[in-house]
Amino acid sequence: MSSVSLAATPSASMLLVGQVRRDLKIAMRSPGDLANPLMFYALAVALFPLGVGPSPERLAELAPGVLWVLALLATLLGLETLFRRDFEEGTLEQLALHAQPLFVGVLAKIGAHWLVTGLPLVLFAPIAALMLNLPMQALDTLMITLLLGTPILSVLGAVGAALTVSLRRSSLLLALIVLPLYVPVLILGAGAVAAVVDGVDSTAQVAWLAALCALALTLAPFGAAAGLRVGLD
Amino acid sequence: MASLKEWWHRLGSPRTFYAIAQRAGPWFTGLGVAAIVVALTWGLAFAPPDYQQGNSFRIMYLHVPTAILAQSVYMMLGAAGLVLLVWRMKLADMVIVAAAPFGMSMTALALVTGAIWGKPTWGAWWVWDARTTSMLVQLFLYFGLIALRQAIPREETAGRACAILAVVGTVNIPIIKYSVDWWLTLHQPSTFTLTAAPSMPPEMYLPLLVSVLGFYALFAGLVFARTSNVILDRERSTAWVRALVREQTS
Amino acid sequence: MIFSSLSDFLAMGGHAPYVWSAYGIGLVVILVNVLSPGIARRRFFEIEGERERRAAVRAEQE
């Protein structure tokens, strides 16, 4: 986040930091909601051995894909409410009327969403990797790809959340809109981890993921801001 | 420049577009249907069988055009979305509404014919090869777009939301295709490509060319026809539509 | 014609089920696409024409 605030004018960075802080404070007020995506992730990871059997070899083989697919699904959980509360309370309208462009506020909300869903997934990754018997040499790749990939998931998800903000029950529609857009992230992330498991170099996948992360972070907030304006009309 | 701008604005007026569509639509549809009938008959009965695949390759004359259309139509939706967002041209939204279901049906048809072709060729109905997988993602992109359109009750809000999604989707398509191609080379180097165009003799690829052109013409004709219907529906209370109704039913 | 007889043509060198089912489904999809706009258009004019007639009747009564 720091690079963004450096590039922007002081008041933009103040808006950014203030918004992130506000969102985090709101999130802290309901720790149950805060823990939901992580709980879902842990539970779903635990379900897999029950479904496919406890064989360590088989789990190790499936682990990269499973860990990544579940990361996509866990990210979806917090998305529906990303702009919902602010939309209903009218805060979003204030943000839209703010002197700073709307995408700054949007970026802040996405940052807060990532801090409460994406980052915990990254930090939980070692335990999830242990549960699915992922070979230890792939752990750092798993964490790096999650660190680069989950911001993309948050920011693309924010576009979907913005487009459906005026709808009351949107979680299924949101999944339908957003998941196809997640395909490249899944392929690159899981592919990098699987490559390391197979003893192949994964620099290319990680580099592409980093490039996509930069691209998504620069372009998608504009899409989300445009979507919110449509919803606000 | 002024005249070009004027022309653009006049084209954007639903009434003018309706008049153009009524004249041009049937021609394109007729031409498209004729070309498709000729091409498919040619492909089914007159093109030589493939030396490897025998006669099952004739599904290509249906499969390849629909697959091309599936992608072109989505690209066009993205372009129309951009026009709607930049120029606020309502007609662009009507075109999106008219074209999206056709694009979805082409994508579904490409997947189904691909599966039917895959059975005798690969020995399996479904193979996760790069093109099939991209096409499946493409189908979900259409699903999402149409579902979003139907979920938002207000016409204008729905139109602009769909325009944004179409643009985002269009930007994503090359990334998706590239990543899927790559995913495949990582997992199983594909040795079998269905159609290597350059190696095809003219009597095999000419019907394919006619078929592709026919599908494009059909698409144009259907967009004219379906957009006309959307225009009638949205402008139903205007004087010119009322006059048209009286004229048509008297 | 590349086939020597009609039955040869229909058999498609043993690939008949695949070729003909693909073409059958394709035909249905194309037909639905081609015919549905005309049907929708006719229905629009039926409904709106009926409304127009009713409005005319009402105007006469008043």
Coordinates of C-alpha atoms in Angstrom, one line a residue:
Chain A
M1 CA 0.0 0.0 0.0
S2 CA 2.9 2.4 0.8
S3 CA 3.9 2.8 -2.8
V4 CA 0.4 3.9 -3.7
S5 CA 0.2 6.5 -1.0
L6 CA 3.6 7.9 -1.9
A7 CA 2.6 8.4 -5.5
A8 CA -0.7 10.1 -4.7
T9 CA -1.2 13.5 -3.3
P10 CA -1.2 13.8 0.6
S11 CA -4.9 14.1 0.9
A12 CA -5.4 11.0 -1.3
S13 CA -3.0 9.1 0.9
M14 CA -4.8 10.4 4.0
L15 CA -8.1 9.2 2.5
L16 CA -6.6 5.9 1.7
V17 CA -5.1 5.3 5.2
G18 CA -8.2 6.7 6.9
Q19 CA -10.5 4.4 4.9
V20 CA -8.4 1.3 5.5
R21 CA -8.3 2.1 9.2
R22 CA -12.0 2.7 9.4
D23 CA -12.8 -0.6 7.6
L24 CA -10.4 -2.5 9.8
K25 CA -12.0 -1.1 12.9
I26 CA -15.5 -2.1 11.6
A27 CA -14.2 -5.5 10.8
M28 CA -12.7 -5.8 14.3
R29 CA -16.1 -5.1 15.8
S30 CA -17.4 -8.5 14.6
P31 CA -14.6 -11.0 15.0
G32 CA -16.9 -13.8 14.0
D33 CA -17.3 -12.4 10.5
L34 CA -13.7 -11.6 10.4
A35 CA -12.7 -15.2 11.0
N36 CA -15.3 -16.7 8.6
P37 CA -13.2 -17.0 5.4
L38 CA -10.3 -18.5 7.3
M39 CA -12.6 -20.9 9.2
F40 CA -14.1 -21.9 5.8
Y41 CA -10.6 -22.5 4.4
A42 CA -9.5 -24.6 7.3
L43 CA -12.7 -26.6 7.3
A44 CA -12.6 -27.2 3.6
V45 CA -9.0 -28.3 3.7
A46 CA -9.9 -30.7 6.4
L47 CA -12.8 -32.1 4.3
F48 CA -10.5 -33.1 1.4
P49 CA -8.7 -36.0 3.1
L50 CA -12.1 -37.2 4.2
G51 CA -13.2 -37.2 0.6
V52 CA -10.2 -38.6 -1.2
G53 CA -8.6 -40.7 1.5
P54 CA -5.7 -40.2 3.9
S55 CA -3.0 -41.5 1.6
P56 CA -0.1 -39.0 2.0
E57 CA 1.1 -39.4 -1.6
R58 CA -2.3 -38.7 -3.0
L59 CA -2.8 -35.7 -0.8
A60 CA 0.6 -34.3 -1.7
E61 CA -0.3 -34.7 -5.3
L62 CA -3.6 -32.9 -4.9
A63 CA -2.4 -30.3 -2.4
P64 CA -1.3 -27.4 -4.8
G65 CA -4.6 -27.4 -6.7
V66 CA -6.8 -27.9 -3.6
L67 CA -5.1 -25.2 -1.6
W68 CA -5.5 -22.7 -4.5
V69 CA -9.0 -23.6 -5.5
L70 CA -10.1 -23.2 -1.8
A71 CA -8.3 -19.8 -1.7
L72 CA -10.5 -18.6 -4.6
L73 CA -13.6 -19.8 -2.8
A74 CA -12.6 -18.4 0.6
T75 CA -12.0 -15.0 -1.0
L76 CA -15.5 -15.0 -2.4
L77 CA -17.0 -15.2 1.1
G78 CA -16.2 -11.6 2.2
L79 CA -16.9 -10.1 -1.2
E80 CA -20.7 -9.7 -1.1
T81 CA -20.5 -7.4 1.9
L82 CA -17.4 -5.5 0.6
F83 CA -19.4 -2.4 -0.5
R84 CA -22.9 -3.5 0.8
R85 CA -22.8 -1.8 4.2
D86 CA -21.4 1.5 2.8
F87 CA -23.9 1.4 0.0
E88 CA -26.9 1.0 2.4
E89 CA -25.6 3.6 4.9
G90 CA -24.9 6.2 2.2
T91 CA -21.1 6.3 3.0
L92 CA -20.5 5.2 -0.5
E93 CA -22.2 8.2 -1.9
Q94 CA -20.0 10.4 0.3
L95 CA -17.0 8.6 -1.0
A96 CA -18.2 9.2 -4.6
L97 CA -18.7 12.9 -3.9
H98 CA -15.2 13.2 -2.3
A99 CA -12.7 15.5 -3.9
Q100 CA -10.4 12.6 -4.4
P101 CA -11.4 10.2 -7.2
L102 CA -13.6 7.3 -6.2
F103 CA -11.0 4.7 -7.1
V104 CA -8.8 5.8 -4.2
G105 CA -11.5 5.0 -1.7
V106 CA -12.3 1.8 -3.6
L107 CA -8.6 0.8 -3.4
A108 CA -8.7 1.4 0.3
K109 CA -11.7 -0.8 0.8
I110 CA -10.0 -3.5 -1.3
G111 CA -6.9 -3.2 0.8
A112 CA -8.9 -3.6 3.9
H113 CA -10.7 -6.6 2.4
W114 CA -7.3 -8.2 1.5
L115 CA -6.0 -7.5 5.0
V116 CA -8.8 -9.4 6.6
T117 CA -9.2 -12.3 4.1
G118 CA -6.2 -12.6 1.8
L119 CA -3.4 -12.0 4.3
P120 CA -4.8 -14.5 6.9
L121 CA -4.9 -17.1 4.1
V122 CA -1.2 -16.5 3.3
L123 CA -0.4 -16.8 7.0
F124 CA -2.4 -19.9 7.5
A125 CA -0.9 -21.6 4.4
P126 CA 1.9 -23.5 6.3
I127 CA -0.7 -25.2 8.5
A128 CA -3.0 -26.0 5.5
A129 CA 0.1 -27.3 3.7
L130 CA 0.9 -29.6 6.6
M131 CA -2.7 -30.9 6.7
L132 CA -2.5 -31.9 3.0
N133 CA 1.1 -33.1 3.2
L134 CA 2.4 -30.6 0.7
P135 CA 6.2 -31.2 0.3
M136 CA 8.0 -28.7 2.4
Q137 CA 10.2 -27.4 -0.4
A138 CA 7.1 -26.0 -2.0
L139 CA 5.9 -24.1 1.0
D140 CA 7.7 -20.8 0.3
T141 CA 6.3 -20.9 -3.3
L142 CA 2.8 -21.5 -2.0
M143 CA 3.1 -18.5 0.3
I144 CA 4.7 -16.2 -2.3
T145 CA 2.1 -17.1 -4.9
L146 CA -0.7 -16.6 -2.4
L147 CA 0.8 -13.3 -1.4
L148 CA 0.8 -12.2 -5.0
G149 CA -2.4 -13.9 -6.0
T150 CA -4.8 -13.0 -3.3
P151 CA -4.6 -9.2 -4.0
I152 CA -5.7 -10.0 -7.6
L153 CA -8.6 -12.1 -6.2
S154 CA -9.6 -9.2 -3.9
V155 CA -9.4 -6.5 -6.6
L156 CA -11.1 -8.5 -9.4
G157 CA -13.7 -9.6 -6.8
A158 CA -14.3 -5.9 -6.0
V159 CA -15.3 -5.3 -9.6
G160 CA -18.0 -8.0 -9.3
A161 CA -19.0 -6.8 -5.9
A162 CA -19.4 -3.2 -7.3
L163 CA -21.5 -4.4 -10.2
T164 CA -23.9 -6.3 -7.9
V165 CA -23.9 -3.8 -5.0
S166 CA -27.5 -2.7 -5.5
L167 CA -28.8 -6.3 -5.4
R168 CA -30.0 -7.8 -2.2
R169 CA -29.0 -11.4 -2.7
S170 CA -26.0 -11.5 -4.9
S171 CA -23.6 -14.1 -3.6
L172 CA -24.3 -16.7 -6.3
L173 CA -24.3 -14.2 -9.1
L174 CA -21.1 -12.8 -7.7
A175 CA -19.5 -16.2 -7.8
L176 CA -20.7 -16.7 -11.4
I177 CA -19.3 -13.3 -12.5
V178 CA -16.0 -13.5 -10.7
L179 CA -14.8 -17.1 -10.8
P180 CA -14.2 -17.2 -14.6
L181 CA -12.0 -14.1 -14.2
Y182 CA -10.0 -16.0 -11.5
V183 CA -8.9 -18.7 -13.9
P184 CA -5.5 -17.3 -14.8
V185 CA -4.6 -16.7 -11.1
L186 CA -5.6 -20.3 -10.3
I187 CA -3.6 -21.7 -13.1
L188 CA -0.5 -19.7 -12.4
G189 CA -0.6 -20.1 -8.6
A190 CA -1.3 -23.8 -8.5
G191 CA 1.0 -24.3 -11.4
A192 CA 3.9 -22.7 -9.7
V193 CA 3.4 -24.8 -6.5
A194 CA 3.0 -28.0 -8.5
A195 CA 6.1 -27.2 -10.5
V196 CA 8.2 -26.9 -7.3
V197 CA 6.7 -30.1 -6.0
D198 CA 7.8 -31.8 -9.3
G199 CA 11.3 -30.2 -8.9
V200 CA 10.9 -27.8 -11.7
D201 CA 11.7 -24.1 -11.7
S202 CA 8.7 -21.9 -11.1
T203 CA 10.2 -18.4 -11.6
A204 CA 8.2 -17.8 -14.8
Q205 CA 4.8 -18.5 -13.1
V206 CA 5.7 -16.3 -10.1
A207 CA 6.9 -13.5 -12.4
W208 CA 3.6 -13.7 -14.4
L209 CA 1.6 -13.6 -11.3
A210 CA 3.5 -10.5 -10.1
A211 CA 2.8 -8.9 -13.5
L212 CA -0.9 -9.7 -13.3
C213 CA -1.0 -8.4 -9.7
A214 CA 0.5 -5.1 -10.8
L215 CA -1.9 -5.0 -13.8
A216 CA -5.0 -5.8 -11.8
L217 CA -4.1 -3.4 -9.0
T218 CA -3.8 -0.5 -11.5
L219 CA -6.8 -1.3 -13.7
A220 CA -9.4 -3.0 -11.7
P221 CA -10.0 -0.3 -9.1
F222 CA -11.2 1.9 -12.0
G223 CA -13.6 -0.8 -13.1
A224 CA -14.9 -1.2 -9.5
A225 CA -15.3 2.6 -9.2
A226 CA -17.2 2.7 -12.4
G227 CA -19.4 -0.2 -11.3
L228 CA -20.2 1.6 -8.0
R229 CA -21.2 4.7 -9.8
V230 CA -23.6 2.7 -11.9
G231 CA -25.0 1.2 -8.7
L232 CA -25.3 4.7 -7.1
D233 CA -27.3 6.2 -9.9
Chain B
M1 CA -15.7 15.8 -38.9
A2 CA -19.0 17.4 -38.2
S3 CA -20.8 15.2 -40.7
L4 CA -19.1 12.1 -39.2
K5 CA -20.3 13.0 -35.8
E6 CA -23.8 13.7 -37.1
W7 CA -23.8 10.3 -38.8
W8 CA -22.7 8.7 -35.6
H9 CA -25.5 10.4 -33.6
R10 CA -28.1 9.5 -36.2
L11 CA -26.9 5.9 -36.2
G12 CA -27.3 6.0 -32.4
S13 CA -30.9 7.0 -32.7
P14 CA -33.0 3.9 -32.2
R15 CA -35.5 5.0 -34.9
T16 CA -32.9 5.4 -37.6
F17 CA -31.3 2.2 -36.6
Y18 CA -34.6 0.4 -36.7
A19 CA -35.2 1.6 -40.3
I20 CA -31.7 0.5 -41.3
A21 CA -32.1 -2.8 -39.5
Q22 CA -35.5 -3.5 -41.2
R23 CA -33.9 -3.1 -44.6
A24 CA -30.5 -4.8 -44.0
G25 CA -31.4 -7.5 -41.5
P26 CA -33.3 -9.9 -43.8
W27 CA -30.5 -9.6 -46.4
F28 CA -27.8 -10.6 -44.0
T29 CA -29.9 -13.4 -42.5
G30 CA -30.8 -14.7 -45.9
L31 CA -27.3 -14.5 -47.1
G32 CA -26.0 -16.2 -44.0
V33 CA -28.5 -19.1 -44.1
A34 CA -27.8 -19.6 -47.8
A35 CA -24.0 -19.6 -47.2
I36 CA -24.3 -22.0 -44.3
V37 CA -26.6 -24.4 -46.2
V38 CA -24.2 -24.4 -49.1
A39 CA -21.1 -24.8 -46.9
L40 CA -22.5 -27.6 -44.8
T41 CA -23.8 -29.5 -47.8
W42 CA -20.5 -29.0 -49.5
G43 CA -18.7 -30.1 -46.3
L44 CA -20.9 -33.1 -45.7
A45 CA -21.2 -34.6 -49.2
F46 CA -18.5 -33.2 -51.4
A47 CA -15.3 -32.5 -49.4
P48 CA -12.9 -35.4 -49.3
P49 CA -12.6 -37.4 -46.1
D50 CA -9.7 -36.7 -43.8
Y51 CA -7.0 -39.4 -44.2
Q52 CA -6.6 -39.7 -40.4
Q53 CA -10.1 -39.0 -39.0
G54 CA -12.2 -40.3 -41.9
N55 CA -15.7 -38.7 -42.0
S56 CA -16.0 -37.5 -38.5
F57 CA -13.9 -34.4 -39.4
R58 CA -17.0 -33.1 -41.2
I59 CA -18.2 -31.8 -37.8
M60 CA -15.5 -29.2 -38.3
Y61 CA -17.7 -27.3 -40.7
L62 CA -20.0 -26.6 -37.9
H63 CA -17.6 -26.7 -35.0
V64 CA -15.0 -24.2 -36.1
P65 CA -17.4 -21.4 -37.2
T66 CA -19.3 -21.6 -34.0
A67 CA -16.1 -21.5 -32.0
I68 CA -14.9 -18.4 -33.9
L69 CA -18.3 -16.7 -33.5
A70 CA -18.3 -17.5 -29.7
Q71 CA -15.2 -15.4 -29.4
S72 CA -16.0 -12.7 -31.9
V73 CA -19.4 -12.1 -30.4
Y74 CA -17.9 -11.6 -26.9
M75 CA -15.3 -9.2 -28.4
M76 CA -18.2 -7.3 -30.0
L77 CA -20.0 -7.1 -26.7
G78 CA -16.9 -5.6 -25.1
A79 CA -16.7 -3.0 -27.9
A80 CA -20.4 -2.2 -27.6
G81 CA -19.9 -1.9 -23.8
L82 CA -17.1 0.6 -24.4
V83 CA -19.3 2.6 -26.7
L84 CA -22.1 2.6 -24.1
L85 CA -19.7 3.8 -21.3
V86 CA -17.9 6.4 -23.4
W87 CA -20.6 7.9 -25.5
R88 CA -23.6 6.8 -23.4
M89 CA -25.2 5.5 -26.6
K90 CA -28.3 3.6 -25.6
L91 CA -28.3 1.7 -28.8
A92 CA -25.0 -0.1 -27.7
D93 CA -26.9 -1.5 -24.7
M94 CA -29.7 -2.8 -27.0
V95 CA -27.1 -4.5 -29.2
I96 CA -25.6 -6.2 -26.2
V97 CA -29.0 -7.4 -25.1
A98 CA -29.6 -8.7 -28.6
A99 CA -26.2 -10.3 -29.3
A100 CA -25.4 -12.0 -25.9
P101 CA -27.9 -14.9 -26.2
F102 CA -26.7 -15.7 -29.7
G103 CA -23.1 -15.7 -28.5
M104 CA -24.0 -18.0 -25.7
S105 CA -25.8 -20.4 -28.0
M106 CA -22.8 -20.4 -30.3
T107 CA -20.4 -21.2 -27.4
A108 CA -22.6 -24.0 -26.2
L109 CA -22.9 -25.4 -29.7
A110 CA -19.1 -25.2 -30.1
L111 CA -18.7 -27.2 -26.9
V112 CA -21.3 -29.8 -27.8
T113 CA -20.0 -30.3 -31.4
G114 CA -16.5 -30.4 -30.0
A115 CA -17.5 -33.1 -27.5
I116 CA -19.2 -35.1 -30.3
W117 CA -16.2 -34.7 -32.5
G118 CA -13.8 -35.6 -29.7
K119 CA -15.4 -39.0 -29.1
P120 CA -14.3 -40.7 -32.3
T121 CA -11.1 -38.6 -32.5
W122 CA -9.7 -38.7 -29.0
G123 CA -11.8 -41.6 -27.7
A124 CA -13.4 -39.4 -25.1
W125 CA -16.3 -37.0 -25.0
W126 CA -14.4 -34.5 -22.9
V127 CA -10.7 -33.8 -23.0
W128 CA -9.2 -30.9 -21.1
D129 CA -7.3 -29.4 -24.0
A130 CA -6.6 -25.8 -24.3
R131 CA -9.3 -24.7 -26.7
T132 CA -12.0 -26.7 -25.0
T133 CA -11.1 -25.3 -21.6
S134 CA -11.0 -21.7 -22.9
M135 CA -14.3 -22.2 -24.5
L136 CA -15.8 -23.5 -21.3
V137 CA -14.6 -20.4 -19.4
Q138 CA -16.0 -18.4 -22.3
L139 CA -19.4 -20.0 -21.7
F140 CA -19.3 -19.0 -18.1
L141 CA -18.4 -15.5 -19.0
Y142 CA -21.6 -15.4 -21.1
F143 CA -23.6 -16.9 -18.2
G144 CA -22.4 -14.3 -15.9
L145 CA -23.2 -11.5 -18.3
I146 CA -26.7 -12.7 -19.0
A147 CA -27.4 -13.5 -15.3
L148 CA -26.2 -10.0 -14.3
R149 CA -28.4 -8.4 -16.9
Q150 CA -31.5 -10.3 -15.7
A151 CA -30.7 -9.7 -12.0
I152 CA -30.7 -5.9 -12.1
P153 CA -34.3 -4.6 -12.4
R154 CA -33.5 -1.1 -13.7
E155 CA -32.9 -1.1 -17.4
E156 CA -30.3 1.6 -17.5
T157 CA -28.4 0.4 -14.4
A158 CA -28.4 -3.2 -15.8
G159 CA -27.1 -1.9 -19.2
R160 CA -24.2 -0.1 -17.8
A161 CA -23.3 -2.8 -15.3
C162 CA -23.2 -5.3 -18.2
A163 CA -21.2 -3.0 -20.3
I164 CA -18.5 -2.8 -17.6
L165 CA -18.5 -6.6 -17.1
A166 CA -18.3 -7.1 -20.9
V167 CA -15.3 -4.8 -21.1
V168 CA -13.6 -6.4 -18.1
G169 CA -14.3 -9.8 -19.6
T170 CA -12.9 -8.8 -23.0
V171 CA -9.7 -7.6 -21.3
N172 CA -9.4 -10.9 -19.5
I173 CA -10.0 -13.2 -22.5
P174 CA -6.5 -13.1 -23.8
I175 CA -5.0 -13.6 -20.3
I176 CA -7.3 -16.5 -19.8
K177 CA -6.5 -18.1 -23.2
Y178 CA -2.8 -17.6 -22.6
S179 CA -2.8 -19.0 -19.1
V180 CA -4.9 -22.0 -20.3
D181 CA -2.5 -22.7 -23.1
W182 CA 0.3 -22.6 -20.7
W183 CA -1.5 -24.8 -18.2
L184 CA -1.8 -27.4 -20.8
T185 CA 1.8 -27.4 -21.8
L186 CA 2.7 -27.8 -18.2
H187 CA 0.5 -30.8 -17.6
Q188 CA 0.5 -32.8 -20.8
P189 CA 2.2 -31.7 -24.0
S190 CA -0.5 -32.0 -26.6
T191 CA 0.6 -33.9 -29.6
F192 CA -2.6 -34.0 -31.5
T193 CA -4.1 -30.9 -33.0
L194 CA -7.5 -31.2 -34.6
T195 CA -7.1 -29.0 -37.6
A196 CA -3.9 -27.8 -39.0
A197 CA -5.2 -25.3 -41.5
P198 CA -2.2 -25.0 -43.8
S199 CA -2.1 -28.7 -44.4
M200 CA -5.7 -28.8 -45.5
P201 CA -6.3 -29.0 -49.3
P202 CA -8.5 -26.2 -50.8
E203 CA -11.5 -28.6 -51.3
M204 CA -11.5 -29.1 -47.5
Y205 CA -10.9 -25.5 -46.3
L206 CA -13.0 -23.6 -48.9
P207 CA -16.3 -24.9 -47.5
L208 CA -15.0 -24.0 -44.0
L209 CA -14.3 -20.5 -45.2
V210 CA -17.8 -20.2 -46.7
S211 CA -19.3 -21.6 -43.5
V212 CA -17.4 -19.0 -41.3
L213 CA -18.5 -16.1 -43.5
G214 CA -22.1 -17.5 -43.5
F215 CA -22.1 -17.6 -39.7
Y216 CA -20.8 -14.0 -39.6
A217 CA -23.5 -12.9 -42.0
L218 CA -26.2 -14.7 -40.0
F219 CA -24.9 -13.0 -36.8
A220 CA -25.2 -9.6 -38.4
G221 CA -28.7 -10.4 -39.6
L222 CA -29.8 -11.7 -36.3
V223 CA -28.3 -8.7 -34.4
F224 CA -30.3 -6.4 -36.7
A225 CA -33.5 -8.4 -36.2
R226 CA -33.1 -8.9 -32.4
T227 CA -32.0 -5.3 -31.8
S228 CA -35.2 -4.1 -33.8
N229 CA -37.3 -6.1 -31.3
V230 CA -35.5 -4.6 -28.3
I231 CA -36.0 -1.1 -29.8
L232 CA -39.8 -1.8 -30.3
D233 CA -40.1 -3.0 -26.8
R234 CA -38.3 -0.1 -25.2
E235 CA -39.8 2.6 -27.4
R236 CA -43.3 1.1 -27.3
S237 CA -44.9 4.3 -26.0
T238 CA -43.3 6.6 -28.5
A239 CA -45.4 8.1 -31.3
W240 CA -43.5 6.4 -34.1
V241 CA -43.8 2.9 -32.6
R242 CA -47.6 3.5 -32.0
A243 CA -47.9 4.6 -35.7
L244 CA -46.0 1.5 -36.7
V245 CA -48.3 -0.7 -34.6
R246 CA -51.4 0.8 -36.2
E247 CA -49.9 0.4 -39.7
Q248 CA -48.9 -3.2 -39.0
T249 CA -52.2 -4.3 -37.5
S250 CA -54.8 -2.5 -39.6
Chain C
M1 CA -20.4 -36.1 -54.4
I2 CA -17.6 -38.0 -52.7
F3 CA -19.9 -40.9 -51.6
S4 CA -20.9 -43.6 -54.0
S5 CA -24.5 -44.0 -52.7
L6 CA -27.0 -42.4 -50.4
S7 CA -26.6 -45.2 -47.8
D8 CA -22.8 -44.6 -48.0
F9 CA -23.5 -40.9 -47.4
L10 CA -25.8 -41.7 -44.4
A11 CA -23.3 -44.1 -42.9
M12 CA -20.5 -41.5 -42.9
G13 CA -17.9 -44.2 -43.0
G14 CA -19.0 -45.5 -39.6
H15 CA -19.1 -42.1 -38.0
A16 CA -22.8 -41.6 -38.6
P17 CA -23.9 -41.2 -35.0
Y18 CA -21.3 -38.5 -34.4
V19 CA -21.7 -36.5 -37.6
W20 CA -25.5 -36.6 -37.8
S21 CA -26.0 -35.8 -34.1
A22 CA -23.7 -32.9 -34.3
Y23 CA -25.4 -31.6 -37.4
G24 CA -28.8 -32.2 -35.9
I25 CA -28.1 -30.3 -32.8
G26 CA -26.5 -27.5 -34.9
L27 CA -29.5 -27.3 -37.1
V28 CA -31.9 -27.0 -34.1
V29 CA -29.7 -24.2 -32.6
I30 CA -29.5 -22.3 -35.9
L31 CA -33.2 -22.7 -36.5
V32 CA -34.2 -21.4 -33.1
N33 CA -31.9 -18.4 -33.5
V34 CA -33.2 -17.6 -37.0
L35 CA -36.9 -18.1 -36.2
S36 CA -37.2 -16.6 -32.7
P37 CA -36.8 -12.9 -33.6
G38 CA -39.7 -13.1 -36.1
I39 CA -41.9 -14.9 -33.6
A40 CA -41.1 -12.3 -30.9
R41 CA -41.8 -9.5 -33.4
R42 CA -45.2 -10.9 -34.4
R43 CA -46.1 -11.3 -30.8
F44 CA -45.2 -7.7 -30.0
F45 CA -47.4 -6.4 -32.8
E46 CA -50.3 -8.7 -31.7
I47 CA -50.2 -7.5 -28.1
E48 CA -49.7 -3.8 -29.0
G49 CA -52.2 -4.0 -31.8
E50 CA -54.8 -5.4 -29.3
R51 CA -54.0 -2.5 -26.9
E52 CA -54.4 0.0 -29.8
R53 CA -57.8 -1.5 -30.7
R54 CA -59.0 -1.4 -27.2
A55 CA -57.9 2.2 -26.9
A56 CA -59.8 3.1 -30.0
V57 CA -62.9 1.3 -28.7
R58 CA -62.7 3.2 -25.5
A59 CA -62.2 6.5 -27.3
E60 CA -65.4 5.8 -29.3
Q61 CA -67.4 5.0 -26.2
E62 CA -66.5 8.3 -24.6

